[in-house]
XYZ file of C-alpha atoms in Angstrom:
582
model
C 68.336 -63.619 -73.883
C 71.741 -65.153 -74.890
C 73.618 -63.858 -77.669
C 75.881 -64.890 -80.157
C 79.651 -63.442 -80.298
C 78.689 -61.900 -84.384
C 75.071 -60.925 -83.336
C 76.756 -59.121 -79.824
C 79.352 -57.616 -81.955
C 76.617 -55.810 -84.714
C 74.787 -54.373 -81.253
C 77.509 -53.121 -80.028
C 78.045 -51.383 -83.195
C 74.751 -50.164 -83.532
C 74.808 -48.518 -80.220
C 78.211 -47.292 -80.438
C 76.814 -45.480 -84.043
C 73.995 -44.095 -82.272
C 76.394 -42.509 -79.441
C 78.458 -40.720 -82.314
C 75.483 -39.702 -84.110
C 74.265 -37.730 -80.370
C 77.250 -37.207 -79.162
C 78.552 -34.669 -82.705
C 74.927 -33.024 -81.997
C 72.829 -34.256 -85.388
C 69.672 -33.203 -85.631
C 67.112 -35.701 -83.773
C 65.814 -36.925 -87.013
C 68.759 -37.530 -88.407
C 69.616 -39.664 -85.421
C 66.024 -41.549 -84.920
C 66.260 -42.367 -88.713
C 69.993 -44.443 -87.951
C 67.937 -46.006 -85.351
C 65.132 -47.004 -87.450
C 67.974 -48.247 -90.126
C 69.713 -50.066 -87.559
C 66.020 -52.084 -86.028
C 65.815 -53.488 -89.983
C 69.126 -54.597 -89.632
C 69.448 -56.138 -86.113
C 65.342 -57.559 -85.719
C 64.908 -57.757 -89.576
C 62.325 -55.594 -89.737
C 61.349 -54.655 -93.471
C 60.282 -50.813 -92.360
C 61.262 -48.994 -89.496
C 59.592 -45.624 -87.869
C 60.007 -43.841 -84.460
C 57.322 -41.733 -83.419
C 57.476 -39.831 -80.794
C 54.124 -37.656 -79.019
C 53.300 -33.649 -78.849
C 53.800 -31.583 -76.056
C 50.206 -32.490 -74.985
C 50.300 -36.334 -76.035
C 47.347 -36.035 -78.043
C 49.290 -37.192 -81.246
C 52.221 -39.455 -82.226
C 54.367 -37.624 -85.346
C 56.414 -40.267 -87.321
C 60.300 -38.306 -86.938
C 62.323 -40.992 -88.479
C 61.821 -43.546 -90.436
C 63.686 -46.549 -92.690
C 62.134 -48.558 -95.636
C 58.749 -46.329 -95.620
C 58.349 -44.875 -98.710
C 57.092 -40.813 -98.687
C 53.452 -41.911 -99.760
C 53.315 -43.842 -96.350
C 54.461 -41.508 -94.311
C 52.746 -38.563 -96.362
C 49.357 -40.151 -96.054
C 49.802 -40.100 -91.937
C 51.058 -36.675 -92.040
C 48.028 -35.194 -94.379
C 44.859 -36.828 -92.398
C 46.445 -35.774 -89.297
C 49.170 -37.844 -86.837
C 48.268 -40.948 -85.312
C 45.588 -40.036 -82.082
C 46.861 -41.575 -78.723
C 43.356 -41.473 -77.783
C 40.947 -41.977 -80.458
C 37.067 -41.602 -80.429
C 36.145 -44.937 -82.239
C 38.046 -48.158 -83.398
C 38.148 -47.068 -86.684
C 40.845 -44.675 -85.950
C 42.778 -46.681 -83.044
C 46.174 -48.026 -83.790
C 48.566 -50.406 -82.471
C 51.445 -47.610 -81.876
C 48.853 -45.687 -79.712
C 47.852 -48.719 -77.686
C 51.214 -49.368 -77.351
C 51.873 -45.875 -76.064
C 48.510 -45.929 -73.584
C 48.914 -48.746 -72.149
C 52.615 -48.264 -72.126
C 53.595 -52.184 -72.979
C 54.529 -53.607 -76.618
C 51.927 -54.785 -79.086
C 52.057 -57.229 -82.138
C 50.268 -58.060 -84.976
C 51.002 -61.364 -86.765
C 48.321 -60.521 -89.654
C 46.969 -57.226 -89.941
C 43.949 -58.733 -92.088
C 42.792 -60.427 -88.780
C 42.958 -56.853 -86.890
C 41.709 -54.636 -89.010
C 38.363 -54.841 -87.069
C 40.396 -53.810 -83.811
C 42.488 -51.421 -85.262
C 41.160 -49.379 -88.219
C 44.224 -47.493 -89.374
C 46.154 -50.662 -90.368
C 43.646 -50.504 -93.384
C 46.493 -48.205 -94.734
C 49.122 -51.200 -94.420
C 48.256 -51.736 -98.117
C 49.896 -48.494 -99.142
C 53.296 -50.498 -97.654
C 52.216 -54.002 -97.716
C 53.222 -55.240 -94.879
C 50.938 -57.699 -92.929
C 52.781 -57.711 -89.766
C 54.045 -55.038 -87.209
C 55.645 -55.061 -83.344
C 54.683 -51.411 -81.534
C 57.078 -51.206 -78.815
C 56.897 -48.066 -75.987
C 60.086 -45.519 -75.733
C 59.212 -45.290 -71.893
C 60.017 -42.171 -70.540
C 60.785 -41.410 -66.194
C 56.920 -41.085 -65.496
C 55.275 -42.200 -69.700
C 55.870 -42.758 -72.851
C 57.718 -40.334 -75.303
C 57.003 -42.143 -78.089
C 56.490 -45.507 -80.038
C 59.404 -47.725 -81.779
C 57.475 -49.879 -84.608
C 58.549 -52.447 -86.745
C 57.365 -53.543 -89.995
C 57.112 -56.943 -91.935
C 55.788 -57.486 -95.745
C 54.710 -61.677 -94.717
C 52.872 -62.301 -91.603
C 55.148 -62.903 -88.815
C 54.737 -64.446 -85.658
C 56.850 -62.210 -83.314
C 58.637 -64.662 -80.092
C 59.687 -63.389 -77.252
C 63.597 -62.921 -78.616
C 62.072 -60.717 -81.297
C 59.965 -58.643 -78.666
C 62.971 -58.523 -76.180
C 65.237 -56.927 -78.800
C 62.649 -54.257 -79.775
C 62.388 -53.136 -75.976
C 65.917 -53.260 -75.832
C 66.762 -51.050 -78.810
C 63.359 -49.210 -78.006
C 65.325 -48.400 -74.304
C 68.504 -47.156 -76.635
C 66.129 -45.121 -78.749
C 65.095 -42.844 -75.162
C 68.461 -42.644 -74.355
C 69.213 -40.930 -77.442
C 66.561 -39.211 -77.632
C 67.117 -37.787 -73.899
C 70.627 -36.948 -74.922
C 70.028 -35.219 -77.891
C 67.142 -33.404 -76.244
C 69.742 -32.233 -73.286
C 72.111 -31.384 -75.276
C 70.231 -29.042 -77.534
C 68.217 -27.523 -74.781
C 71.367 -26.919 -73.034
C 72.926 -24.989 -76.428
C 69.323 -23.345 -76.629
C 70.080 -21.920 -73.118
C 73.894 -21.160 -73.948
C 72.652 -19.164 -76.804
C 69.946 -17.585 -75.712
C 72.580 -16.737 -72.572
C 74.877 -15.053 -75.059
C 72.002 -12.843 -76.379
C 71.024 -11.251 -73.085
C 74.672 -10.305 -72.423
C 74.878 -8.885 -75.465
C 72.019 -7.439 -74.550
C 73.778 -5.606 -71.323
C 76.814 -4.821 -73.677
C 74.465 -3.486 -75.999
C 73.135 -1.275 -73.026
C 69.281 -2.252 -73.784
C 68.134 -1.616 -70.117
C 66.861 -3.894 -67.335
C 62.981 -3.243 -69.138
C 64.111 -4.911 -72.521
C 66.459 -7.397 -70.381
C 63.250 -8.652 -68.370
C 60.930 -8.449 -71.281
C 63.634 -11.147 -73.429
C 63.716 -12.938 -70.588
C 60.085 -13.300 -70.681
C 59.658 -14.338 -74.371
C 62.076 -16.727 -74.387
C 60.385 -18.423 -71.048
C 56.839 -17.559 -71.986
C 56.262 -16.631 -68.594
C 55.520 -13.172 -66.450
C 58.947 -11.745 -65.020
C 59.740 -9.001 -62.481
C 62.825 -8.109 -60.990
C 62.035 -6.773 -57.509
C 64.141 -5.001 -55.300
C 64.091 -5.957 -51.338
C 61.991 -2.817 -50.639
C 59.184 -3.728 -52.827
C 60.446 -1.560 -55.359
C 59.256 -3.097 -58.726
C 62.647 -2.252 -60.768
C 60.951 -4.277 -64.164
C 58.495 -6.022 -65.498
C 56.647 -7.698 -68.138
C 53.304 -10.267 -68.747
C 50.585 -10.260 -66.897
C 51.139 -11.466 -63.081
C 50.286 -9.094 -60.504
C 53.965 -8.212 -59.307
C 51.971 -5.408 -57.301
C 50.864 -7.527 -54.552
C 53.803 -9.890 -54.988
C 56.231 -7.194 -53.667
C 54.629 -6.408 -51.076
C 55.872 -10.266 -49.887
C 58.261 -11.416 -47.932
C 59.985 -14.477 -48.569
C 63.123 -16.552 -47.486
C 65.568 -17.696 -49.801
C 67.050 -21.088 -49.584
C 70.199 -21.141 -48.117
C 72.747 -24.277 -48.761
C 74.598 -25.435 -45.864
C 77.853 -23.861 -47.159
C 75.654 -20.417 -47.109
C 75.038 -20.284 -51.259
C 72.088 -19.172 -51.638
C 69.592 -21.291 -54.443
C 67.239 -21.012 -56.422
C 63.863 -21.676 -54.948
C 60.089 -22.681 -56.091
C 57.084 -21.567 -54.417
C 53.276 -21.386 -54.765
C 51.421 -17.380 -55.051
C 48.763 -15.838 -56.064
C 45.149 -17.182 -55.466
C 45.602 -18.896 -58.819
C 48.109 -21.726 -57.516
C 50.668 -21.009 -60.428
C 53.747 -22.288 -59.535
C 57.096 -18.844 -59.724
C 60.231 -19.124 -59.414
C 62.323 -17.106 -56.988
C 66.165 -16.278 -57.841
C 68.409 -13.964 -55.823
C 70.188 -11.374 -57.581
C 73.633 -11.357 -55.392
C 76.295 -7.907 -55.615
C 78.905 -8.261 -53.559
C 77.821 -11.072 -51.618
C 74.491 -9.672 -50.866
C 71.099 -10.464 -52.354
C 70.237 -6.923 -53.853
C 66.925 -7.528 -55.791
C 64.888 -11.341 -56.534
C 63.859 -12.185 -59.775
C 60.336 -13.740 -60.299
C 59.565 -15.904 -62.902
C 55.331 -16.219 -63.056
C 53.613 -18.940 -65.189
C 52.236 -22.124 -66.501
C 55.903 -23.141 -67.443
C 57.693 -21.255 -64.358
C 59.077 -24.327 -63.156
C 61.184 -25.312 -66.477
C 63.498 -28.130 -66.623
C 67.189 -28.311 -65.569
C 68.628 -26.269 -68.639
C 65.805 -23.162 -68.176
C 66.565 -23.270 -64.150
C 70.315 -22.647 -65.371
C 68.920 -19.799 -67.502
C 67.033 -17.848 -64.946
C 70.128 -18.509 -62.834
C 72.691 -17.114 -65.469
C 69.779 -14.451 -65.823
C 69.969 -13.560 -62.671
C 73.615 -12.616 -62.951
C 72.937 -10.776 -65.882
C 70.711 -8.784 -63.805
C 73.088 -8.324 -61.330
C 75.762 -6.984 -63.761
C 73.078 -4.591 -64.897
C 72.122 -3.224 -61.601
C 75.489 -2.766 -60.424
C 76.424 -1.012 -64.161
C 73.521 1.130 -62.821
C 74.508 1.897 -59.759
C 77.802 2.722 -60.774
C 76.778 5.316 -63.647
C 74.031 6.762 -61.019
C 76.839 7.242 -58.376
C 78.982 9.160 -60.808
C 76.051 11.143 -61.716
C 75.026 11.834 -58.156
C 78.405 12.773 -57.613
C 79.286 15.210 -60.472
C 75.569 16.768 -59.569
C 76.638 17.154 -55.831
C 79.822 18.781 -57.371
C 77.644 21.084 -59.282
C 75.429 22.206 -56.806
C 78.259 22.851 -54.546
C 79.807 24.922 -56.652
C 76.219 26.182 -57.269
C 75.716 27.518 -53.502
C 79.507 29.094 -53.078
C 79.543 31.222 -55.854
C 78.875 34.811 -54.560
C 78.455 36.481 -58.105
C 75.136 37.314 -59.270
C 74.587 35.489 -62.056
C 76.343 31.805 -62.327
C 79.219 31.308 -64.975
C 78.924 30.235 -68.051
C 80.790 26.749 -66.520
C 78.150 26.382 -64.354
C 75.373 26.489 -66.752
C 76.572 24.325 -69.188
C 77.541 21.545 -66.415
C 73.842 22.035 -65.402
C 72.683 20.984 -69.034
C 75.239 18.090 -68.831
C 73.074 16.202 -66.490
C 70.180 17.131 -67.707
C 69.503 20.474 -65.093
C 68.774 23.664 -66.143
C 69.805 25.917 -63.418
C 67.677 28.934 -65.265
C 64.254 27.055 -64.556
C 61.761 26.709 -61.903
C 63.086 25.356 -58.482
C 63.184 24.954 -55.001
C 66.002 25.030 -52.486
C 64.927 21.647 -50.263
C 66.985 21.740 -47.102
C 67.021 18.888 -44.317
C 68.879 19.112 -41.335
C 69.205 16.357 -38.613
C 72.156 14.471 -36.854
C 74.256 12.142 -38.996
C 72.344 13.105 -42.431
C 74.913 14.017 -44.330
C 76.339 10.520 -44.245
C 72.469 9.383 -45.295
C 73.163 11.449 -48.457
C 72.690 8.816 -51.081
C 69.801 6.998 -49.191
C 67.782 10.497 -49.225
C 68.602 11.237 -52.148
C 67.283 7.926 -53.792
C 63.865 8.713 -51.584
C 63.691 11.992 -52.459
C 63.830 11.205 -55.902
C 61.509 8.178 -56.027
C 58.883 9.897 -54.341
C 58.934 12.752 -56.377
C 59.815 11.704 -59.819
C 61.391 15.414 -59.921
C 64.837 15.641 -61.184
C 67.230 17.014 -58.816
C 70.888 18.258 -57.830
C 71.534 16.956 -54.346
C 74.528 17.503 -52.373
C 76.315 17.678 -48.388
C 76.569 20.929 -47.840
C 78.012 22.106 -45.022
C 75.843 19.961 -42.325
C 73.087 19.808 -43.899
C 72.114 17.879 -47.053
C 70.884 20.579 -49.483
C 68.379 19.735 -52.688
C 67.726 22.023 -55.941
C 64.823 20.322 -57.657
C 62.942 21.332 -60.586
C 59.436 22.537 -60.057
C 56.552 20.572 -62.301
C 52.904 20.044 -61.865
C 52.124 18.219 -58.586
C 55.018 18.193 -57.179
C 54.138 20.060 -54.057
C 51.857 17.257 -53.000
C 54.993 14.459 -53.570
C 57.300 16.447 -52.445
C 55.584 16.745 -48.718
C 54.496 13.047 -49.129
C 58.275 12.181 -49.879
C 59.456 14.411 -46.800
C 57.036 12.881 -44.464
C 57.899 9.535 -45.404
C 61.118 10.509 -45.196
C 61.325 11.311 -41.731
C 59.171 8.285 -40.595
C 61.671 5.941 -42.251
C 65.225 7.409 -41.195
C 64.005 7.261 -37.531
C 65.623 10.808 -37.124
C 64.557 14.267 -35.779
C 64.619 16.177 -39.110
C 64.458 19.652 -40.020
C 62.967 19.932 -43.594
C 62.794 23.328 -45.423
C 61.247 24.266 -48.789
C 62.885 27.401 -49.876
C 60.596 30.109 -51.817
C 60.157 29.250 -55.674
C 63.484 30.111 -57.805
C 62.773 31.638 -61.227
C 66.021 32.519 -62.145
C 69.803 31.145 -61.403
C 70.515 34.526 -59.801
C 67.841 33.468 -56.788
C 69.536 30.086 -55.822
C 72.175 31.099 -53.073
C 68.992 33.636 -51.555
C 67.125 30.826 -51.777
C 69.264 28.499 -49.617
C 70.116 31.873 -47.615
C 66.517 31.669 -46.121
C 66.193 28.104 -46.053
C 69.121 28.296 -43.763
C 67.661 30.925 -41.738
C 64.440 29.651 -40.934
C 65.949 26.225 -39.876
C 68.384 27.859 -37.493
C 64.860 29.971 -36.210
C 63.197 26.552 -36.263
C 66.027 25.251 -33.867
C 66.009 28.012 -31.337
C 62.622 26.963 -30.677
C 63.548 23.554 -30.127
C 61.431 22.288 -32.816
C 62.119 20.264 -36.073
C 59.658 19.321 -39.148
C 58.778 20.843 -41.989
C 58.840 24.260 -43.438
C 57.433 25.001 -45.835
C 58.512 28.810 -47.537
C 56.844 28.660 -50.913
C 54.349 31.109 -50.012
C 56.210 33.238 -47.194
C 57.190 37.337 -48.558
C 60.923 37.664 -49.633
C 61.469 41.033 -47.864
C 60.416 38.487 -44.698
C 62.665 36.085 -45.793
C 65.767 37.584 -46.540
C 65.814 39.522 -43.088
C 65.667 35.970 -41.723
C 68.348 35.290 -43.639
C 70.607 37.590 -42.791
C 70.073 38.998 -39.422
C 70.213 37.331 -35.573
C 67.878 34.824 -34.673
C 67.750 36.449 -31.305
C 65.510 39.115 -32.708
C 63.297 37.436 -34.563
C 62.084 35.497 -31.818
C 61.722 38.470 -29.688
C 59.411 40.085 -32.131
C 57.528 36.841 -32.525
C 56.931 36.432 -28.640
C 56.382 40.557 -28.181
C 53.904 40.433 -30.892
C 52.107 36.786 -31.510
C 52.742 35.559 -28.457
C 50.566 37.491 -26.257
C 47.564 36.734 -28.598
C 48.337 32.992 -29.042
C 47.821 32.680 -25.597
C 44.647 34.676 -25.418
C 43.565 32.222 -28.136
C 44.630 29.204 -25.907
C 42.719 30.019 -22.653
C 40.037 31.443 -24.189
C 39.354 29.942 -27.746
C 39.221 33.844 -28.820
C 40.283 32.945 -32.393
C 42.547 36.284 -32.588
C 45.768 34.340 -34.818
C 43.286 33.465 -37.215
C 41.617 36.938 -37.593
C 44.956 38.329 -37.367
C 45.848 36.178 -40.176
C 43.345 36.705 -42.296
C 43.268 40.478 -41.852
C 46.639 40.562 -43.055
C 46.325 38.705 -45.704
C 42.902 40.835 -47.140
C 44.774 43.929 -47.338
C 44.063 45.257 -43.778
C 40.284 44.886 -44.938
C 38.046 44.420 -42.149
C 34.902 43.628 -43.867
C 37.175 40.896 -46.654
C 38.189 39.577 -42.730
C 34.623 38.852 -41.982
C 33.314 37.314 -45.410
C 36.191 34.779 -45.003
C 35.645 34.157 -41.607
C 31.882 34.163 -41.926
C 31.582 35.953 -38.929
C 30.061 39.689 -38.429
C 32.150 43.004 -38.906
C 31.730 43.747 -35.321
C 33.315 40.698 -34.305
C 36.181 40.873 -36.563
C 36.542 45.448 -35.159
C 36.080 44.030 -31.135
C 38.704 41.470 -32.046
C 41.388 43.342 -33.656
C 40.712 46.178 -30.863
C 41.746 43.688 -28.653
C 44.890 42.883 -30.286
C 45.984 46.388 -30.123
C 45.424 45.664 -26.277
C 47.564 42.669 -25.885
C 50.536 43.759 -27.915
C 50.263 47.539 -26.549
C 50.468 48.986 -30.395
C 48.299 50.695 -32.943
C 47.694 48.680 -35.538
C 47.122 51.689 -38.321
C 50.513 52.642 -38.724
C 52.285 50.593 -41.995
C 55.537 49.753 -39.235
C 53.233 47.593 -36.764
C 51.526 45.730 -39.863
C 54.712 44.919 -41.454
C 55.994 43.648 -37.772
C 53.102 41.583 -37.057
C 53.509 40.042 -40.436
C 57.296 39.251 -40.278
C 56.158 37.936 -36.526
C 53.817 35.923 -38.035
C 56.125 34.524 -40.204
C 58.767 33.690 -37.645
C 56.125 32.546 -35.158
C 55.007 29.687 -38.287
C 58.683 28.483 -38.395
C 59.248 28.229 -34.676
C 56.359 26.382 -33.340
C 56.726 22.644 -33.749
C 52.686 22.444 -35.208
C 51.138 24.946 -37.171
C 47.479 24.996 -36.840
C 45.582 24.212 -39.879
C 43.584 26.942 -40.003
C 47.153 28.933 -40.306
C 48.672 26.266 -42.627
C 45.106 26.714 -45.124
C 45.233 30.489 -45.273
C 48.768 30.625 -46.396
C 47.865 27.950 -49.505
């Protein structure tokens, strides 16, 4: 098409207006309408309207217009927008055959089309009798329709079609621009909020559920353990974490941002690395029918992600000054020799949140190299437990004082055992007797101490567990020579242990139990379910082995501290042994 120097001049005009109009950020209607006033102008159209499709191109919405009067356009926008795909004829249109089969259509006299295209019966309201529907082609369809009005019938020629396309390719330009530029403030601002957010010291659980809104999509953040740290919609994060998956890694070693398929369902997530100090610390998932957004929501979750970063490592930070102000503490806690704590002491306690006068244990582990595992057991411990705890190196070992609630015997062993599967070390774990007072702590970790240093001599490590051991036992453990504990253990236990073991006589058990039944004989049998003569002939033969009478209080109250000792030094306590003592 060959243009004149004047005609060149008033395009170039028009499109340069257009730019200024996107490039100062109007309002997309504000721009399609300078559009539609500039087709009447260049073409000649008498009325001008750009309408563009819904998010699920079922409808085309007229967003600007020129030279249609607000009875026109009202009359479109009360029976409902123009149907790309109509049932019948009767409400088929040339601007959504233009947009379906993506190629312009004219009309040189809408009375000889009204049969083909029932909605031009409302061309009376504007009187034209002649129209051009031109495509806005998108990269893959149509965004919308560019159409042209004229009041006489016109017979459109190919320089009149050519310049509709051609204005029609200027309108998706624009459109794209404006689009880009106000999804990309959308994300700026939406960026803003969620650090104010972290200033505003929210939490990562409001953090992830913004994040969430804003995307309409599941999110978790996930930390490389499995751990889920957040979460929010309804995407099974469970079975997600339990995943692994390879992040993308540029060839200069930045990591990116990464799509991939999960879930039986097929829905597409998106995978970002959350990166402290050079290391990818946690991922954040992004789960959903839009989880794979367009370039400015990819920047989000990536900005996102750093968010999350700053908020972990805020986190972290506060948690290691608390961990280390609690070690402090319980320091302190252990050296102080007085009966009762300070004052100081107590009220540091109720700074973190501990009250030292409450229900405890003394939790004691012992192995090579743990005190520099400190914070990594600690974090365990306290996972695993959901107990709040003190936790400090003391000494060589590293030495809990957690708060006793309701099941927190069974998650405390669970954590212990996991515990010593995971740090690949020979570990020592003790569980001193229940503390009701802050007067009992230091006796507490008194016998913890002395019945891992009775569980060494014998060469052993594992658990011990104290909780229901006598404190007369305990505190001579405590305080005197392991020497002589073991030699009452083996003078005493060990003799009928290894009765038991060549001849399945079950004498440790009745032994046991006898003790524990107040010397009863008959209370021996019931809970043994065996006969009274069995339990008489058994305990007679005790006396036997270990050479002593067992009537006198002095022997009892040996073979029970034996017992005792005998518990901590083997490396596996039968269960019959471990069930009487619960």
């Amino acid at each position: 098409m060959n243009m004149s120097v004047p005609v060149l001049r008033t395009w170039m005009k028009a499109v340069s207006e257009i730019s200024r109009a996107v490039n100062v950020a109007d309002p997309l209607d504000v721009v399609l309408t300078r559009i539609a006033d500039r087709a009447r102008e260049l073409i000649g159209f008498d009325f001008c309207a750009v309408m563009l499709s819904d998010s699920s191109d079922a409808q085309l919405e007229i967003v600007g217009w020129s030279g249609l009067t607000q009875d026109y356009v009202g009359e479109f926008r009360n029976k409902g927008s123009l149907q790309i795909g109509p049932i019948s004829p009767e409400a088929d249109s040339p601007a959504a055959s233009a947009f379906r089969s993506n190629r312009t259509v004219t009309i040189s006299d809408v009375r000889q089309n009204v049969p083909l295209y029932g909605r031009l019966m409302v061309s009376s309201l504007m009187g034209y009798n002649s129209l051009v529907a031109s495509p806005l082609r998108g990269e893959r369809k149509p965004i919308g329709v560019l159409v042209g009005y004229s009041l006489p019938a016109r017979l459109y020629g190919a320089a009149d079609i050519e310049l509709t396309e051609l204005l029609a390719e200027q309108t998706v330009s624009a459109i794209h621009t404006a689009r880009l530029r106000a999804r990309r403030e959308w994300a700026e601002q939406e960026h803003r909020r969620l650090m104010q957010l972290v200033l505003d010291e929210v939490g990562l659980d409001d953090l992830v559920q913004s994040l969430g809104n804003v995307l309409n999509a599941s999110v978790a953040v996930i930390e490389n353990d499995g751990k889920v740290l957040a979460a929010t919609g309804n995407a099974d994060f469970t079975s997600i974490s339990k995943t692994r998956r390879k992040l993308n890694v540029r060839p200069n070693g930045e990591l990116t941002l990464i799509t991939r398929q999960v879930g039986s369902d097929g829905r597409d997530a998106w995978v970002a690395p959350v990166v402290i100090a050079g290391e990818v610390a946690a991922r954040l998932w992004v789960i959903g029918n839009d989880a794979v957004p367009d370039t400015t929501c990819r920047r989000l979750v990536e900005q996102f992600a750093l968010v999350v970063g700053i908020d972990i490592m805020s986190t972290r930070h506060a948690l290691e000054i608390e961990e280390r102000l609690s070690g402090d503490l319980l320091a302190d806690v252990l050296q102080e020799q007085n009966t009762s704590l300070p004052q100081v002491l107590l009220e540091r306690g109720e700074a973190l949140g501990f009250d030292l006068n409450a229900a405890s244990h003394v939790i004691l582990v012992r192995g090579h190299t743990i005190v520099e595992r400190l914070p990594d057991v600690a974090r365990r411990i306290r996972r695993l437990t959901h107990v709040n705890a003190l936790a400090t190196s003391y000494r060589d070992d590293v030495v809990f004082l957690m708060s006793e609630t309701h099941g927190s015997g069974q998650g405390l062993n669970r954590a212990l055992s996991e515990l010593s599967g995971t740090l690949a070390l020979p570990l020592t774990v003790v569980i001193s007797p229940p503390i009701h007072h802050s007067s009992e702590i230091r006796s507490a970790y008194l016998a913890a101490v002395g019945a891992a240093r009775l569980r060494a001599s014998g060469g052993a490590t594992g658990i011990v567990d104290l909780r229901d051991f006598s404190v007369l036992s305990l505190l001579a453990m405590a305080d005197s020579p392991t020497a002589y504990h073991r030699r009452l253990a083996n003078q005493l236990i060990a003799p009928i242990a290894e009765q038991d073991d060549r001849r399945s006589t079950d004498l440790v058990p009745t032994l046991r139990t006898w003790l524990a039944s107040g010397f009863s004989v008959s209370r021996t049998a019931g809970t043994l379910t065996v006969h009274v003569n069995t339990v008489s002939q058994r305990l007679n033969r005790i006396e036997s082995l270990i050479r002593r009478d067992l009537k006198p209080a002095a022997t009892r109250l040996d073979l029970q501290l034996a017992l005792h000792v005998w518990d901590i030094v083997q490396t596996d306590i039968p269960s019959d042994c471990a069930s009487s003592r619960r």
